[in-house]
PDB file of N, CA and C in Angstrom:
ATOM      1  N   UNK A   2      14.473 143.852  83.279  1.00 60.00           N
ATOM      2  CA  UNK A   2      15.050 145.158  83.056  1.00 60.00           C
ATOM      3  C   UNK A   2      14.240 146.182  83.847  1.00 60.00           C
ATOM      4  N   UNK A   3      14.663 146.922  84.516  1.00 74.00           N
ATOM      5  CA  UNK A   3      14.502 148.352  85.372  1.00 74.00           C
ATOM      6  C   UNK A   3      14.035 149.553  84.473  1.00 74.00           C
ATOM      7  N   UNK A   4      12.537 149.743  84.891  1.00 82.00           N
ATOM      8  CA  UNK A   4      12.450 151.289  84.077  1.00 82.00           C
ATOM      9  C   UNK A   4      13.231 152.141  84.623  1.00 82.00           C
ATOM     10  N   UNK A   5      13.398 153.227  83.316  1.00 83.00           N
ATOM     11  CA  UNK A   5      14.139 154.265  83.219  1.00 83.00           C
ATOM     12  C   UNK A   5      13.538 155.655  83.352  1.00 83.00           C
ATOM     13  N   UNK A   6      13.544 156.546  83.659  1.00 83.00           N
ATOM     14  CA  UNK A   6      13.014 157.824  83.809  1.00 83.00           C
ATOM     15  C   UNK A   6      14.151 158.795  83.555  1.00 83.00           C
ATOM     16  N   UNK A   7      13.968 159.781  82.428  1.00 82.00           N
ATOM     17  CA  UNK A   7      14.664 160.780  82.245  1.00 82.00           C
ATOM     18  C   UNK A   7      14.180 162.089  82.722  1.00 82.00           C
ATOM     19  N   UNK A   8      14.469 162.763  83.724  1.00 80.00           N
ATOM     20  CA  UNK A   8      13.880 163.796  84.282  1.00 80.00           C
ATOM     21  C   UNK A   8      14.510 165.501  83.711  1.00 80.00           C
ATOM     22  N   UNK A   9      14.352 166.501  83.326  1.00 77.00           N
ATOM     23  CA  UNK A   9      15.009 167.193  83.486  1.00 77.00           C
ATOM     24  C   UNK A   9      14.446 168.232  84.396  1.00 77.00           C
ATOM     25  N   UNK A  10      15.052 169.490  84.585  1.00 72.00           N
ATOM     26  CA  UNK A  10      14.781 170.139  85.387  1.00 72.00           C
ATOM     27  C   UNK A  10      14.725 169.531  86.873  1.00 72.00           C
ATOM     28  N   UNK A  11      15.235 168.864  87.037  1.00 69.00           N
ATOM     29  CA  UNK A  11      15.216 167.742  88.478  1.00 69.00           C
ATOM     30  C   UNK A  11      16.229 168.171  89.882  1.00 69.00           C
ATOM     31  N   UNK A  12      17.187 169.751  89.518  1.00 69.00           N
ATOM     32  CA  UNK A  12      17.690 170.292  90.516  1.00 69.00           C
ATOM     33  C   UNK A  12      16.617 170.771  91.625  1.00 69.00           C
ATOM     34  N   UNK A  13      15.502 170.917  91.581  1.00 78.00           N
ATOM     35  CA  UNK A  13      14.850 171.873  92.531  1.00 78.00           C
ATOM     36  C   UNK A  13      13.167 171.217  91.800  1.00 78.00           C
ATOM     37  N   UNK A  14      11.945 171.656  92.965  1.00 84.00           N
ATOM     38  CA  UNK A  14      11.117 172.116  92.245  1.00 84.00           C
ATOM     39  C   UNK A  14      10.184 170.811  91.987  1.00 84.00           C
ATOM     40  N   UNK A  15       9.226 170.661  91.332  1.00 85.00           N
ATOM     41  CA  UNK A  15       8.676 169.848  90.515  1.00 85.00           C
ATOM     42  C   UNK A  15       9.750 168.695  89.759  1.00 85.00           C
ATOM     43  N   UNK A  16      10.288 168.644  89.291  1.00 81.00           N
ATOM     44  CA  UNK A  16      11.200 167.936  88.542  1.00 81.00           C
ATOM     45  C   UNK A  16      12.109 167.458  90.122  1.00 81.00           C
ATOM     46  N   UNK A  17      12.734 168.503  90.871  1.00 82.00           N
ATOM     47  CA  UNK A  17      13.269 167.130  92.259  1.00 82.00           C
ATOM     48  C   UNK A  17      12.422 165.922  92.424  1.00 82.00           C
ATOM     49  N   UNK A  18      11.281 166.690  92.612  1.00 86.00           N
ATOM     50  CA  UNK A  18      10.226 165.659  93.547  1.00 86.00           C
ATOM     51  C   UNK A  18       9.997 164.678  92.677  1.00 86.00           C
ATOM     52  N   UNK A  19       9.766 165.360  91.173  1.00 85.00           N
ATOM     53  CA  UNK A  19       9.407 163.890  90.482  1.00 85.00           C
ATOM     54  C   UNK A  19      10.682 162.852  90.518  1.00 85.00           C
ATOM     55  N   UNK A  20      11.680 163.007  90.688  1.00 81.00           N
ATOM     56  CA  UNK A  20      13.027 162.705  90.188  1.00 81.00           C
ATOM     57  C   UNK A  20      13.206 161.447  91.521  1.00 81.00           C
ATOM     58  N   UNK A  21      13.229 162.454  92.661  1.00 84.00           N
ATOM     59  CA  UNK A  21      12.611 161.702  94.125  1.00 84.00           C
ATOM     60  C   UNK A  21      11.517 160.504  94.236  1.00 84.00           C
ATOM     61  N   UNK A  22      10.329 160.901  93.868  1.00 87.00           N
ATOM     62  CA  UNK A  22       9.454 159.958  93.908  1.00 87.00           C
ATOM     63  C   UNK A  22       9.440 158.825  93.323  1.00 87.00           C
ATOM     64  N   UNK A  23       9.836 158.878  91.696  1.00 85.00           N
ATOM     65  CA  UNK A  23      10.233 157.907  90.486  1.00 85.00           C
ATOM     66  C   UNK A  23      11.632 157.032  91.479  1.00 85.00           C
ATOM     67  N   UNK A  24      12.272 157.791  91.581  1.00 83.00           N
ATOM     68  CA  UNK A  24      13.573 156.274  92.802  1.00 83.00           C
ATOM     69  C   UNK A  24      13.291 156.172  93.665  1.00 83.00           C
ATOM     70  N   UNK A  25      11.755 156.380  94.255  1.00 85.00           N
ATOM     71  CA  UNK A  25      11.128 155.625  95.708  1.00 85.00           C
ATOM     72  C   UNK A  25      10.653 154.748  95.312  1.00 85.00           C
ATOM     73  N   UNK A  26       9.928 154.532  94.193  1.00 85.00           N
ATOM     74  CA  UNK A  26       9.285 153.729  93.692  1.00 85.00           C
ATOM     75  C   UNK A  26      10.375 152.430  92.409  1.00 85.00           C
ATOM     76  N   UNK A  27      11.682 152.895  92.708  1.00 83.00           N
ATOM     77  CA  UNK A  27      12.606 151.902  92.078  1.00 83.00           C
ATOM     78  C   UNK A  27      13.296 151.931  90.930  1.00 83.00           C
ATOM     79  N   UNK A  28      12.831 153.213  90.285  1.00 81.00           N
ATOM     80  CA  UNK A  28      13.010 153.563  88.830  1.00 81.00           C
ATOM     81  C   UNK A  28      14.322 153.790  88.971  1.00 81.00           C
ATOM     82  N   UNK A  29      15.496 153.863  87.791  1.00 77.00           N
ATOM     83  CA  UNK A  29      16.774 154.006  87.509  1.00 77.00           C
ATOM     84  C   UNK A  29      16.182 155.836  86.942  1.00 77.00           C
ATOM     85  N   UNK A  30      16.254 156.763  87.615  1.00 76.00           N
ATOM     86  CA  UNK A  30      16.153 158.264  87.352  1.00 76.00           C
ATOM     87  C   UNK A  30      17.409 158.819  86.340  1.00 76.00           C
ATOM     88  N   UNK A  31      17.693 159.559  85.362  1.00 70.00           N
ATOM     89  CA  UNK A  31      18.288 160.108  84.941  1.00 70.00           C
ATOM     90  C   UNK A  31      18.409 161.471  84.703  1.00 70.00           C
ATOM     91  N   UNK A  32      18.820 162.567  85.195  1.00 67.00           N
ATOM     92  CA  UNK A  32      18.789 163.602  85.556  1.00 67.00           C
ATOM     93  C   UNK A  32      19.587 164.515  84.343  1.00 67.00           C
ATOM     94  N   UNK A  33      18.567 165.879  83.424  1.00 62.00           N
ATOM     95  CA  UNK A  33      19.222 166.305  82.328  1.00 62.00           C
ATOM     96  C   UNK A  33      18.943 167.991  82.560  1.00 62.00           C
ATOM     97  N   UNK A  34      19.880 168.694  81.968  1.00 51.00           N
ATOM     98  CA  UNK A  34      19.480 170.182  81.797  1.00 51.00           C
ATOM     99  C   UNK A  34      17.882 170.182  80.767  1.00 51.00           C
ATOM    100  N   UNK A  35      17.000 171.372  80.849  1.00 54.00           N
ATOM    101  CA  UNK A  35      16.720 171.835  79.955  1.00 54.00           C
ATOM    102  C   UNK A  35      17.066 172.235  78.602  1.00 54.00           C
ATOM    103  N   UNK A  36      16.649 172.175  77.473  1.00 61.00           N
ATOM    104  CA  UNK A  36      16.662 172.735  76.375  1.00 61.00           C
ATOM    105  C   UNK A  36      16.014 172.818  75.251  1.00 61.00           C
ATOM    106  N   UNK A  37      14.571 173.948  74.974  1.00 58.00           N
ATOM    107  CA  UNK A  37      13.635 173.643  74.290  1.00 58.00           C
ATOM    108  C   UNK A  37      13.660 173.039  72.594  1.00 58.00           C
ATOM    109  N   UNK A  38      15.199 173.103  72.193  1.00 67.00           N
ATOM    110  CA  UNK A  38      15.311 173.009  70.836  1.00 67.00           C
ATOM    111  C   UNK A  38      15.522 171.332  71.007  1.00 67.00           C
ATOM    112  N   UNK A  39      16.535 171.024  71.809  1.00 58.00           N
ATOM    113  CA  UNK A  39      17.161 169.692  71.867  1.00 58.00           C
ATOM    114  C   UNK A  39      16.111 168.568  72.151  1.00 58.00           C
ATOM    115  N   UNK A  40      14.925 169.176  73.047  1.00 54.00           N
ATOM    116  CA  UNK A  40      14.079 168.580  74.130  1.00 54.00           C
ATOM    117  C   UNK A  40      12.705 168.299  72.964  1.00 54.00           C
ATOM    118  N   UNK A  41      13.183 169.201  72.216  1.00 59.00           N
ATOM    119  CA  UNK A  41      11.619 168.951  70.426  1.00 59.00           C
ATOM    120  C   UNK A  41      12.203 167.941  70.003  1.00 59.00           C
ATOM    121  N   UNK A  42      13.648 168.081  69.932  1.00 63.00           N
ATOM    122  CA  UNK A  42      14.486 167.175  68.707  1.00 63.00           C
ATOM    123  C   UNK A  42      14.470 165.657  68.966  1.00 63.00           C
ATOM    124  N   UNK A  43      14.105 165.330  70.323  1.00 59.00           N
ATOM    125  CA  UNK A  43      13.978 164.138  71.071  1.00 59.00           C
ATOM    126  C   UNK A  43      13.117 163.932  70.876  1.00 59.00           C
ATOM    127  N   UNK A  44      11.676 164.305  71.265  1.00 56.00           N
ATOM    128  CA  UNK A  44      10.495 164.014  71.123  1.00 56.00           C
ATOM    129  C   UNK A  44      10.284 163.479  69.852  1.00 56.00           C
ATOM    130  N   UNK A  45      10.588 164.644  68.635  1.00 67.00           N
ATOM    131  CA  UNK A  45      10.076 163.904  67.359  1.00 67.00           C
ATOM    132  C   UNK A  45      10.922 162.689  66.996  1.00 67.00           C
ATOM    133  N   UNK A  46      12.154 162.187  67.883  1.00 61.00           N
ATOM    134  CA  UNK A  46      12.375 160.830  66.977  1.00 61.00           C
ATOM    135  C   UNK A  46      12.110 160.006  68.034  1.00 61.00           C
ATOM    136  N   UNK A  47      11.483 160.257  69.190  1.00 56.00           N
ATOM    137  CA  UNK A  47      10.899 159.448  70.169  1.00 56.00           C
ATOM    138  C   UNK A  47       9.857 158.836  70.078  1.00 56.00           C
ATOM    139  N   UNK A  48       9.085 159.445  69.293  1.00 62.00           N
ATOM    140  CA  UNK A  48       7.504 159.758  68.758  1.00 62.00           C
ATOM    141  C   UNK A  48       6.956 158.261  68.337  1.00 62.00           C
ATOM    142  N   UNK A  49       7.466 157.695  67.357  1.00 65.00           N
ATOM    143  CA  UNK A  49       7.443 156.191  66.674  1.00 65.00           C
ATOM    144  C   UNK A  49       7.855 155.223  67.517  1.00 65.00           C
ATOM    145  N   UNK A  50       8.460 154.927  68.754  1.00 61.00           N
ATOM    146  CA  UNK A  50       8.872 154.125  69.577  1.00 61.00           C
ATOM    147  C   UNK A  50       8.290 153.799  71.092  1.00 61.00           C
ATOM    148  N   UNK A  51       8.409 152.814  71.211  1.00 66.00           N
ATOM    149  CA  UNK A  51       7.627 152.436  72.748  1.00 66.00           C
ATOM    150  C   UNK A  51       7.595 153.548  73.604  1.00 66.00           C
ATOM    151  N   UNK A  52       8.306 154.411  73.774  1.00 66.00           N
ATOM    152  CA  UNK A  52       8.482 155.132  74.386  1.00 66.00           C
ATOM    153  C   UNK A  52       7.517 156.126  74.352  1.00 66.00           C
ATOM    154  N   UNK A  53       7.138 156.562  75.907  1.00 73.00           N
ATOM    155  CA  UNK A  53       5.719 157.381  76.440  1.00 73.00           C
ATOM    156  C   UNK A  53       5.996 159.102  75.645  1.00 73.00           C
ATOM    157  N   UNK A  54       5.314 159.364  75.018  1.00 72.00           N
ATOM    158  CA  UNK A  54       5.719 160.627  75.156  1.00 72.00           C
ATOM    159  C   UNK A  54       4.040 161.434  75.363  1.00 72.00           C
ATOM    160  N   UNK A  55       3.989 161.991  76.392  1.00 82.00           N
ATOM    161  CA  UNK A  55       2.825 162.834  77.276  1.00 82.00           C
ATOM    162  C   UNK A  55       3.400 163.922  78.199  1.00 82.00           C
ATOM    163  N   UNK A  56       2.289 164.595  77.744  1.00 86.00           N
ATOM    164  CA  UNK A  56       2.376 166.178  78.734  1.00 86.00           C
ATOM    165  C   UNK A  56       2.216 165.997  80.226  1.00 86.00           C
ATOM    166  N   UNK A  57       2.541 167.341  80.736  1.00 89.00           N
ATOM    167  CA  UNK A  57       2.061 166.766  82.495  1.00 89.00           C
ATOM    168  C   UNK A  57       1.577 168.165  82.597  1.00 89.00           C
ATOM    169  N   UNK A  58       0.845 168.488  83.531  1.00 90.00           N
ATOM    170  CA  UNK A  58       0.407 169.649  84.026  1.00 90.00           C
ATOM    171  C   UNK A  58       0.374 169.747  85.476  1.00 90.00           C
ATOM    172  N   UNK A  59       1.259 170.317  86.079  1.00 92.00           N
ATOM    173  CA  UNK A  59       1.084 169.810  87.703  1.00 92.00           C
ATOM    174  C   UNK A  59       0.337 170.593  88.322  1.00 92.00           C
ATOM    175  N   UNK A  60      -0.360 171.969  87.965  1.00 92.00           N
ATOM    176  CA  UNK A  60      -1.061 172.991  88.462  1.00 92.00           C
ATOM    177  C   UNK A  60      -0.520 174.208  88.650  1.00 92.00           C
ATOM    178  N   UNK A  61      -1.293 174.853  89.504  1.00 93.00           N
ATOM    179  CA  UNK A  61      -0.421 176.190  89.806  1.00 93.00           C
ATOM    180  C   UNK A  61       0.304 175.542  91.084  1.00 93.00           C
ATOM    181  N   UNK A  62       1.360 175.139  91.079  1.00 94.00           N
ATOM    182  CA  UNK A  62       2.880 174.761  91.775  1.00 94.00           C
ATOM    183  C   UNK A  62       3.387 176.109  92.294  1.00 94.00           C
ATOM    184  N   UNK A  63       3.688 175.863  94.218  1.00 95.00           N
ATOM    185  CA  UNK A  63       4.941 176.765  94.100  1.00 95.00           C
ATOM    186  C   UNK A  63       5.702 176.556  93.586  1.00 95.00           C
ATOM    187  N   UNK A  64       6.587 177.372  92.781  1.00 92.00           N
ATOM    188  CA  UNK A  64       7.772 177.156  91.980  1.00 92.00           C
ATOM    189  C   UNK A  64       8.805 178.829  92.050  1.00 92.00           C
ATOM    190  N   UNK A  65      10.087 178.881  91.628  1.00 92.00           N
ATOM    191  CA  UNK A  65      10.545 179.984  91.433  1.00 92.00           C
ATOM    192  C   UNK A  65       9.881 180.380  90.236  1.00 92.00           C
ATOM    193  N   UNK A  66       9.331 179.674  89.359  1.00 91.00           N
ATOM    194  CA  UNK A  66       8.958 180.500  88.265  1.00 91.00           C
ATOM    195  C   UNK A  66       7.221 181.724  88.679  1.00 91.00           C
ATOM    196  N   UNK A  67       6.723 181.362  89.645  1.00 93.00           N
ATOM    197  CA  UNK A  67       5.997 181.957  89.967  1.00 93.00           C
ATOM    198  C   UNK A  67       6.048 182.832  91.162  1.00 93.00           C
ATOM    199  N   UNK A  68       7.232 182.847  91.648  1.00 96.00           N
ATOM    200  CA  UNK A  68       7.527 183.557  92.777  1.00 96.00           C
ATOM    201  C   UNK A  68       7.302 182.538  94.321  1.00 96.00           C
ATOM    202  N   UNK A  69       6.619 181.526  93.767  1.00 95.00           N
ATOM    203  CA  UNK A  69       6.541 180.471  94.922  1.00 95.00           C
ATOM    204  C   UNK A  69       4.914 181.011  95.589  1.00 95.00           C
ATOM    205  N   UNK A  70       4.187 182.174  94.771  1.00 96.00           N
ATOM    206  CA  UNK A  70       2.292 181.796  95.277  1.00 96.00           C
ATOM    207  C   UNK A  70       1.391 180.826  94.771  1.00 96.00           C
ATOM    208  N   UNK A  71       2.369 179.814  94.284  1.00 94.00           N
ATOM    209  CA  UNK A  71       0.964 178.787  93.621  1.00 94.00           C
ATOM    210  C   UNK A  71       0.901 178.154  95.326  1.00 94.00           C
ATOM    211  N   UNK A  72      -0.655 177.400  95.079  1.00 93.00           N
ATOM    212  CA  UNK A  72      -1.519 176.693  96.160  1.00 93.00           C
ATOM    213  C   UNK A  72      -1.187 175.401  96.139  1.00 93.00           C
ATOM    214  N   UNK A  73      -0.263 174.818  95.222  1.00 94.00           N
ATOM    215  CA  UNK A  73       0.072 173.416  95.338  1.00 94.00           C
ATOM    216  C   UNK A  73       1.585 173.302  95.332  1.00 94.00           C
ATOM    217  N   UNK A  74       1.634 172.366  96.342  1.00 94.00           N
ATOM    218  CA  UNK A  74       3.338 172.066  96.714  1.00 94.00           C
ATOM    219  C   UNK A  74       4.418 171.151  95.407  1.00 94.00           C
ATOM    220  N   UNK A  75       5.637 170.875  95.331  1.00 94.00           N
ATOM    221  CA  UNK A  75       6.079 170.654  94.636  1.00 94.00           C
ATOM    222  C   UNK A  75       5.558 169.264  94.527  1.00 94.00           C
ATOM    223  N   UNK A  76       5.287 168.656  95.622  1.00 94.00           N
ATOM    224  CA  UNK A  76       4.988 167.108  95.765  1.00 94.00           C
ATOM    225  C   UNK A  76       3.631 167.095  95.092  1.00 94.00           C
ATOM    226  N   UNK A  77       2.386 167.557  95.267  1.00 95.00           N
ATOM    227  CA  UNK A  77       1.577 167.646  94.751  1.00 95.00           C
ATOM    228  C   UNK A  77       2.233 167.154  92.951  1.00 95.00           C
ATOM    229  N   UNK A  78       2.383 168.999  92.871  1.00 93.00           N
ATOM    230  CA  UNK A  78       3.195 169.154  91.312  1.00 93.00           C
ATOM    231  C   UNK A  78       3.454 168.198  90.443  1.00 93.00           C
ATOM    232  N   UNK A  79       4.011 167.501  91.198  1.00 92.00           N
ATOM    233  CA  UNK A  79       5.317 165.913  90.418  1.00 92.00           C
ATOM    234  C   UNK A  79       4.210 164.419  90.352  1.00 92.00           C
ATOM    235  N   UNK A  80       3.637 164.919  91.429  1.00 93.00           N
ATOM    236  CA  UNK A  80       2.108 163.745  90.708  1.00 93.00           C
ATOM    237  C   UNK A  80       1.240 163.292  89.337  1.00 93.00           C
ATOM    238  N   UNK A  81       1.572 164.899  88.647  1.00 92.00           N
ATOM    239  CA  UNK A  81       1.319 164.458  86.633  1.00 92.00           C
ATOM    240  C   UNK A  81       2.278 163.607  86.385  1.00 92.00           C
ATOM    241  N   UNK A  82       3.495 163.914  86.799  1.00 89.00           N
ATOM    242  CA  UNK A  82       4.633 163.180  85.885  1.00 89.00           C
ATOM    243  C   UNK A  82       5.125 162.025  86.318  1.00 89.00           C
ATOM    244  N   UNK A  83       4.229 161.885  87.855  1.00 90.00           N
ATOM    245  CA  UNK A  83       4.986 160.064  88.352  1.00 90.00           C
ATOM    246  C   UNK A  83       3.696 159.565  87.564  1.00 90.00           C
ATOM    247  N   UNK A  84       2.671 159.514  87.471  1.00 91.00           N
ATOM    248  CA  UNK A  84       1.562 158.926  87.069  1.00 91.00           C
ATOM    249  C   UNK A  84       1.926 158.024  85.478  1.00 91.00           C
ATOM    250  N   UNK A  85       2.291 159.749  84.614  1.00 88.00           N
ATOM    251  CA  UNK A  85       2.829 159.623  83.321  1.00 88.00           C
ATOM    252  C   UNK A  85       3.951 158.716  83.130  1.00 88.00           C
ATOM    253  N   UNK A  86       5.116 158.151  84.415  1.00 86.00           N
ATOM    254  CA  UNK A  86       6.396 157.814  84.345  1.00 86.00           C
ATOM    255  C   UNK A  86       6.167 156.663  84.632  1.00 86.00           C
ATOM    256  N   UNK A  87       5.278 156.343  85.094  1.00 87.00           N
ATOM    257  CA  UNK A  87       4.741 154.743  85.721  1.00 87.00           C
ATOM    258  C   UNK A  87       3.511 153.984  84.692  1.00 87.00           C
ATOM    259  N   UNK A  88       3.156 154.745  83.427  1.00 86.00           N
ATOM    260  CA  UNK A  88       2.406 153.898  83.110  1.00 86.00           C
ATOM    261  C   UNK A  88       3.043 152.897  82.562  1.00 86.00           C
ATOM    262  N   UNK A  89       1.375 151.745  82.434  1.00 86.00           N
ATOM    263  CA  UNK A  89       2.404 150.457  81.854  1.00 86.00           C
ATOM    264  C   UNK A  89       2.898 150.579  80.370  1.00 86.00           C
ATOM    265  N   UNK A  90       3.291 149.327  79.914  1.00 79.00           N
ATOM    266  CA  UNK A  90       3.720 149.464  78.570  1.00 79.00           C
ATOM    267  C   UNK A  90       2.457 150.041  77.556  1.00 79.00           C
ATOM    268  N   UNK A  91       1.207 149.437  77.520  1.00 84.00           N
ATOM    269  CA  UNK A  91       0.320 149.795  76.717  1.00 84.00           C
ATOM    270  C   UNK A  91      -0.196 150.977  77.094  1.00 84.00           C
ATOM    271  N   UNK A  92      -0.036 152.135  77.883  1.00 84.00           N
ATOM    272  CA  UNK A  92      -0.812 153.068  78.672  1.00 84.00           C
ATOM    273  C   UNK A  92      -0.554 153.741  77.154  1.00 84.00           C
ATOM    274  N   UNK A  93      -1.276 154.919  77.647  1.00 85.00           N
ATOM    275  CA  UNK A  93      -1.788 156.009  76.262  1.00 85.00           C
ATOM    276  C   UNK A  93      -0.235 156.799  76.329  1.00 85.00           C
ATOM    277  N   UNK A  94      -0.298 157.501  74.924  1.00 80.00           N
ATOM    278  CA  UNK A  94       1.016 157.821  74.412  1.00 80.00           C
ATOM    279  C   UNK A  94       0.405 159.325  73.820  1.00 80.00           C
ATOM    280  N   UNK A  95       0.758 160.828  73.871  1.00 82.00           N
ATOM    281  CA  UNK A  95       0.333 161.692  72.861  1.00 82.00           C
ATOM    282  C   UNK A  95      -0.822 162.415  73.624  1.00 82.00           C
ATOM    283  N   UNK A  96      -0.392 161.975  75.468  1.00 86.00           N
ATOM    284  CA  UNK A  96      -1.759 162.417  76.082  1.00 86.00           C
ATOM    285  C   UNK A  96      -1.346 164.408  76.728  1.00 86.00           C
ATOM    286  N   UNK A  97      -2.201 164.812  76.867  1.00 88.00           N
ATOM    287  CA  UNK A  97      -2.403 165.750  78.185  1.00 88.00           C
ATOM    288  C   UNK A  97      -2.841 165.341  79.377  1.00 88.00           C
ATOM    289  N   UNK A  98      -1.990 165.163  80.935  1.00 89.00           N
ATOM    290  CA  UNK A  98      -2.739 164.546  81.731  1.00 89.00           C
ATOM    291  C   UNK A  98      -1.981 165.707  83.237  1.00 89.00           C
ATOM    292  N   UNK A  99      -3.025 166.068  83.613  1.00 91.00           N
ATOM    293  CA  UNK A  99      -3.037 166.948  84.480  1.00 91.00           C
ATOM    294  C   UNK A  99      -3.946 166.820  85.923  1.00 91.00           C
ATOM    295  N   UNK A 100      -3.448 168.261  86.533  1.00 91.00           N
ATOM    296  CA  UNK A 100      -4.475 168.593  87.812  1.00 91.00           C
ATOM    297  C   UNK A 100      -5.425 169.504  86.854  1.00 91.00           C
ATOM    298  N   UNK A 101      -6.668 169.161  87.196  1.00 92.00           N
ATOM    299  CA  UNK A 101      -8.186 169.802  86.986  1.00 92.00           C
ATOM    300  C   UNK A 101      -8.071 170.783  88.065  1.00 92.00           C
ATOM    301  N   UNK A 102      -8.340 172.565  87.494  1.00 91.00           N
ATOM    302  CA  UNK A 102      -8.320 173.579  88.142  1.00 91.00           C
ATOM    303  C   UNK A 102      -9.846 173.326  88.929  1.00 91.00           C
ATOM    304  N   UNK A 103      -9.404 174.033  90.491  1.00 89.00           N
ATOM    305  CA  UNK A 103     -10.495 174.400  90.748  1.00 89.00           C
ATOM    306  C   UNK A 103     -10.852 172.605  91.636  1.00 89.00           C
ATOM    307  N   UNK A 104     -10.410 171.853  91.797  1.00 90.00           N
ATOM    308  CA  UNK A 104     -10.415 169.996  92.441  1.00 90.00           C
ATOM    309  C   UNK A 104      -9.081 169.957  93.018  1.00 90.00           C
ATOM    310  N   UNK A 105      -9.590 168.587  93.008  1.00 87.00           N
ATOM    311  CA  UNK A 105      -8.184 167.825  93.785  1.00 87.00           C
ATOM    312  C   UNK A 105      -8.126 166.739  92.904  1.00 87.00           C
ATOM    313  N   UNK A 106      -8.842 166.430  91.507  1.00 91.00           N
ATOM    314  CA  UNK A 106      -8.565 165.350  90.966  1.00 91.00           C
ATOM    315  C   UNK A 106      -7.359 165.710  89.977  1.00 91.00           C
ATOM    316  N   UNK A 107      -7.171 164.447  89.292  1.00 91.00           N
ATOM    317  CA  UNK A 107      -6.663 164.195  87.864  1.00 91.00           C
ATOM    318  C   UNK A 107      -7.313 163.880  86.654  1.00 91.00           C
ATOM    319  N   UNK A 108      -6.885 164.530  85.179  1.00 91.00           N
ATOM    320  CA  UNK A 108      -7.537 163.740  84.486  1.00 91.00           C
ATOM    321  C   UNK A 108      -7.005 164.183  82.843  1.00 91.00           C
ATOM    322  N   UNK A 109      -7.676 163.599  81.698  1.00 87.00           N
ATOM    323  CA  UNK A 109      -7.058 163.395  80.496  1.00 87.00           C
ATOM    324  C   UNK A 109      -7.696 165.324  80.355  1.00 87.00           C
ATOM    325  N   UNK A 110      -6.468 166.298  79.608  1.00 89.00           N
ATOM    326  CA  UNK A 110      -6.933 167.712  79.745  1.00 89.00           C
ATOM    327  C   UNK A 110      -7.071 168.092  78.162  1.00 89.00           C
ATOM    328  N   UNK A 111      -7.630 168.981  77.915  1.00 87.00           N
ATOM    329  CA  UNK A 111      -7.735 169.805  76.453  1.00 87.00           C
ATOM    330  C   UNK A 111      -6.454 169.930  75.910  1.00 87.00           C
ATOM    331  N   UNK A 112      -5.558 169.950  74.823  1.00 77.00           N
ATOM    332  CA  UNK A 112      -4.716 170.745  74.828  1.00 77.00           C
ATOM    333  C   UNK A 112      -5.080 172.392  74.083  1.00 77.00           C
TER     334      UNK A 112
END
């Protein structure tokens, strides 16, 4: 069976690229609107099941939401969430995993 990746926000942006990168790498992508009520309502019955549920932090991203002055490109950006989209079955679940301000690394973040 073919992992699955549900992306939203995947018209533009951070979410393209991740959306992009995840079906370079073979994944069956699924592409959804936003919606912060619907998008909780998932999580909490997601929560108990194999299924990854982790934060991403891609940095300060150009994005429209910032007017497009962040210092890191969308590709950069989408690097929390292929990381997060590719772990294996046992990988950590309930994480923060981000770009470290101020580097070029990655790593497990505060929430």
């Amino acid at each position: 069976m073919s992992k699955k990746a549900f992306i939203t926000g995947a018209n533009k942006g951070i979410g393209y690229e991740t959306a992009r990168q995840l079906a370079a790498r073979g994944m069956t992508v699924l592409i959804g609107a936003r919606d912060p009520e619907l998008g909780q309502a998932a999580t909490d019955k997601l929560r108990d099941t194999p299924i990854k549920v982790n934060a991403a932090n891609p940095g300060y991203t150009a994005t429209d939401l910032n007017g497009h002055s962040g210092f890191r490109t969308p590709e950069q950006g989408a690097e929390p969430s292929v990381h997060l989209a590719t772990l294996p079955a046992d990988g950590p679940t309930g994480t923060f995993w981000g770009h470290v301000w101020g580097s070029d690394r990655y790593a497990l973040l505060d929430w």
